[in-house]
Amino acid sequence: MKNDNMNLTIEEAYKSMINFLEKYYQRTNSDDIGGLLGDIMLIDEGRTADPASWHDWIESVERMKSENR
């Protein structure tokens, strides 16, 4: 599924993922999703609560971009 009319920055895509997971958490109250959200939430100056999560996100973006070439 590809929509060429919707280009997001890496940060916008990350915030979209958080929003998606928050909505899922609201429906399910899953402890696993709640824990994940706690790690990936953006705090002061755009840093994540768990610094490794941003690094993991960038690796994932790079992997998906290389697969789509």
Tab-separated table of N, CA and C in Angstrom:
chain	number	residue	atom	x	y	z
A	1	MET	N	0.853	-1.164	0.000
A	1	MET	CA	0.000	0.000	0.000
A	1	MET	C	0.903	1.232	0.000
A	2	LYS	N	0.723	2.060	-0.991
A	2	LYS	CA	1.563	3.245	-1.102
A	2	LYS	C	0.698	4.425	-1.495
A	3	ASN	N	0.907	5.553	-0.833
A	3	ASN	CA	0.185	6.772	-1.145
A	3	ASN	C	1.222	7.858	-1.378
A	4	ASP	N	1.478	8.162	-2.646
A	4	ASP	CA	2.505	9.145	-2.988
A	4	ASP	C	2.123	10.563	-2.590
A	5	ASN	N	0.865	10.787	-2.282
A	5	ASN	CA	0.425	12.133	-1.906
A	5	ASN	C	0.636	12.429	-0.432
A	6	MET	N	1.122	11.455	0.342
A	6	MET	CA	1.267	11.646	1.770
A	6	MET	C	2.730	11.430	2.157
A	7	ASN	N	3.457	12.503	2.230
A	7	ASN	CA	4.852	12.424	2.641
A	7	ASN	C	4.988	13.002	4.037
A	8	LEU	N	5.534	12.203	4.931
A	8	LEU	CA	5.737	12.629	6.308
A	8	LEU	C	7.224	12.679	6.599
A	9	THR	N	7.608	13.578	7.487
A	9	THR	CA	8.976	13.547	7.980
A	9	THR	C	9.107	12.329	8.896
A	10	ILE	N	10.326	11.982	9.220
A	10	ILE	CA	10.551	10.856	10.128
A	10	ILE	C	9.881	11.127	11.473
A	11	GLU	N	9.972	12.367	11.953
A	11	GLU	CA	9.348	12.705	13.242
A	11	GLU	C	7.827	12.650	13.149
A	12	GLU	N	7.248	13.134	12.046
A	12	GLU	CA	5.795	13.071	11.883
A	12	GLU	C	5.315	11.618	11.827
A	13	ALA	N	6.061	10.777	11.142
A	13	ALA	CA	5.703	9.359	11.072
A	13	ALA	C	5.786	8.714	12.451
A	14	TYR	N	6.804	9.092	13.214
A	14	TYR	CA	6.971	8.568	14.571
A	14	TYR	C	5.785	8.985	15.447
A	15	LYS	N	5.409	10.254	15.358
A	15	LYS	CA	4.267	10.741	16.141
A	15	LYS	C	2.975	10.054	15.701
A	16	SER	N	2.856	9.750	14.414
A	16	SER	CA	1.688	9.024	13.916
A	16	SER	C	1.633	7.627	14.497
A	17	MET	N	2.798	6.975	14.590
A	17	MET	CA	2.854	5.642	15.183
A	17	MET	C	2.407	5.708	16.647
A	18	ILE	N	2.892	6.704	17.377
A	18	ILE	CA	2.497	6.863	18.781
A	18	ILE	C	0.986	7.048	18.875
A	19	ASN	N	0.441	7.901	18.020
A	19	ASN	CA	-0.998	8.143	18.032
A	19	ASN	C	-1.775	6.864	17.766
A	20	PHE	N	-1.338	6.082	16.797
A	20	PHE	CA	-1.974	4.806	16.477
A	20	PHE	C	-1.949	3.881	17.683
A	21	LEU	N	-0.783	3.776	18.328
A	21	LEU	CA	-0.651	2.889	19.490
A	21	LEU	C	-1.470	3.387	20.675
A	22	GLU	N	-1.551	4.714	20.858
A	22	GLU	CA	-2.385	5.260	21.944
A	22	GLU	C	-3.844	4.871	21.752
A	23	LYS	N	-4.327	4.971	20.518
A	23	LYS	CA	-5.720	4.602	20.248
A	23	LYS	C	-5.942	3.105	20.491
A	24	TYR	N	-4.980	2.304	20.088
A	24	TYR	CA	-5.076	0.864	20.326
A	24	TYR	C	-5.084	0.578	21.829
A	25	TYR	N	-4.229	1.270	22.556
A	25	TYR	CA	-4.168	1.093	24.007
A	25	TYR	C	-5.492	1.487	24.665
A	26	GLN	N	-6.091	2.570	24.214
A	26	GLN	CA	-7.369	3.008	24.771
A	26	GLN	C	-8.445	1.944	24.587
A	27	ARG	N	-8.405	1.205	23.482
A	27	ARG	CA	-9.398	0.160	23.226
A	27	ARG	C	-9.109	-1.119	24.001
A	28	THR	N	-7.814	-1.427	24.215
A	28	THR	CA	-7.462	-2.737	24.750
A	28	THR	C	-6.918	-2.737	26.174
A	29	ASN	N	-6.388	-1.599	26.627
A	29	ASN	CA	-5.704	-1.509	27.921
A	29	ASN	C	-4.605	-2.561	28.066
A	30	SER	N	-3.955	-2.870	26.959
A	30	SER	CA	-2.884	-3.865	26.950
A	30	SER	C	-1.670	-3.352	27.728
A	31	ASP	N	-1.234	-4.131	28.715
A	31	ASP	CA	-0.042	-3.752	29.474
A	31	ASP	C	1.189	-3.676	28.579
A	32	ASP	N	1.278	-4.560	27.606
A	32	ASP	CA	2.427	-4.548	26.692
A	32	ASP	C	2.470	-3.251	25.889
A	33	ILE	N	1.335	-2.840	25.366
A	33	ILE	CA	1.288	-1.600	24.588
A	33	ILE	C	1.538	-0.404	25.508
A	34	GLY	N	0.994	-0.443	26.703
A	34	GLY	CA	1.242	0.628	27.668
A	34	GLY	C	2.721	0.768	27.986
A	35	GLY	N	3.402	-0.359	28.168
A	35	GLY	CA	4.834	-0.329	28.428
A	35	GLY	C	5.613	0.208	27.244
A	36	LEU	N	5.225	-0.211	26.051
A	36	LEU	CA	5.876	0.286	24.842
A	36	LEU	C	5.685	1.794	24.713
A	37	LEU	N	4.460	2.257	24.938
A	37	LEU	CA	4.199	3.696	24.866
A	37	LEU	C	5.046	4.473	25.863
A	38	GLY	N	5.235	3.914	27.052
A	38	GLY	CA	6.076	4.568	28.045
A	38	GLY	C	7.505	4.743	27.565
A	39	ASP	N	7.997	3.783	26.805
A	39	ASP	CA	9.366	3.846	26.286
A	39	ASP	C	9.513	4.807	25.106
A	40	ILE	N	8.505	4.853	24.248
A	40	ILE	CA	8.661	5.612	23.005
A	40	ILE	C	8.135	7.042	23.076
A	41	MET	N	7.471	7.393	24.182
A	41	MET	CA	6.924	8.744	24.286
A	41	MET	C	8.021	9.785	24.158
A	42	LEU	N	7.676	10.866	23.464
A	42	LEU	CA	8.616	11.973	23.318
A	42	LEU	C	8.560	12.844	24.564
A	43	ILE	N	9.735	13.160	25.082
A	43	ILE	CA	9.828	14.032	26.249
A	43	ILE	C	10.597	15.281	25.844
A	44	ASP	N	11.169	15.980	26.765
A	44	ASP	CA	11.860	17.246	26.503
A	44	ASP	C	12.724	17.203	25.255
A	45	GLU	N	12.609	18.260	24.463
A	45	GLU	CA	13.438	18.466	23.274
A	45	GLU	C	13.340	17.322	22.273
A	46	GLY	N	12.205	16.659	22.201
A	46	GLY	CA	11.992	15.619	21.212
A	46	GLY	C	12.721	14.315	21.462
A	47	ARG	N	13.272	14.137	22.654
A	47	ARG	CA	13.934	12.875	22.989
A	47	ARG	C	12.880	11.875	23.438
A	48	THR	N	13.219	10.593	23.281
A	48	THR	CA	12.311	9.551	23.738
A	48	THR	C	12.654	9.164	25.173
A	49	ALA	N	11.673	8.650	25.884
A	49	ALA	CA	11.890	8.218	27.266
A	49	ALA	C	12.983	7.155	27.327
A	50	ASP	N	13.009	6.265	26.356
A	50	ASP	CA	14.070	5.268	26.219
A	50	ASP	C	14.866	5.634	24.968
A	51	PRO	N	16.069	6.187	25.125
A	51	PRO	CA	16.837	6.665	23.972
A	51	PRO	C	17.048	5.609	22.883
A	52	ALA	N	17.096	4.353	23.244
A	52	ALA	CA	17.293	3.306	22.243
A	52	ALA	C	16.104	3.198	21.294
A	53	SER	N	14.921	3.611	21.742
A	53	SER	CA	13.737	3.472	20.890
A	53	SER	C	13.831	4.360	19.654
A	54	TRP	N	14.411	5.559	19.770
A	54	TRP	CA	14.564	6.424	18.592
A	54	TRP	C	15.545	5.785	17.608
A	55	HIS	N	16.621	5.228	18.132
A	55	HIS	CA	17.598	4.547	17.283
A	55	HIS	C	16.931	3.374	16.556
A	56	ASP	N	16.122	2.605	17.256
A	56	ASP	CA	15.400	1.486	16.649
A	56	ASP	C	14.452	1.980	15.558
A	57	TRP	N	13.812	3.118	15.807
A	57	TRP	CA	12.893	3.698	14.822
A	57	TRP	C	13.649	4.085	13.552
A	58	ILE	N	14.774	4.751	13.702
A	58	ILE	CA	15.560	5.166	12.538
A	58	ILE	C	16.020	3.939	11.747
A	59	GLU	N	16.465	2.901	12.432
A	59	GLU	CA	16.864	1.667	11.743
A	59	GLU	C	15.692	1.074	10.961
A	60	SER	N	14.518	1.098	11.550
A	60	SER	CA	13.335	0.567	10.885
A	60	SER	C	12.994	1.381	9.642
A	61	VAL	N	13.037	2.695	9.753
A	61	VAL	CA	12.761	3.569	8.602
A	61	VAL	C	13.760	3.291	7.484
A	62	GLU	N	15.031	3.219	7.823
A	62	GLU	CA	16.065	2.963	6.813
A	62	GLU	C	15.857	1.611	6.138
A	63	ARG	N	15.486	0.601	6.911
A	63	ARG	CA	15.240	-0.729	6.359
A	63	ARG	C	14.067	-0.694	5.382
A	64	MET	N	12.979	-0.026	5.757
A	64	MET	CA	11.805	0.034	4.891
A	64	MET	C	12.099	0.825	3.613
A	65	LYS	N	12.858	1.904	3.751
A	65	LYS	CA	13.206	2.686	2.567
A	65	LYS	C	14.062	1.877	1.614
A	66	SER	N	15.009	1.107	2.140
A	66	SER	CA	15.876	0.317	1.268
A	66	SER	C	15.102	-0.823	0.609
A	67	GLU	N	14.116	-1.378	1.287
A	67	GLU	CA	13.303	-2.448	0.705
A	67	GLU	C	12.383	-1.937	-0.405
A	68	ASN	N	12.021	-0.656	-0.331
A	68	ASN	CA	11.102	-0.086	-1.321
A	68	ASN	C	11.813	0.464	-2.536
A	69	ARG	N	13.117	0.353	-2.583
A	69	ARG	CA	13.849	0.878	-3.754
A	69	ARG	C	13.854	-0.109	-4.857
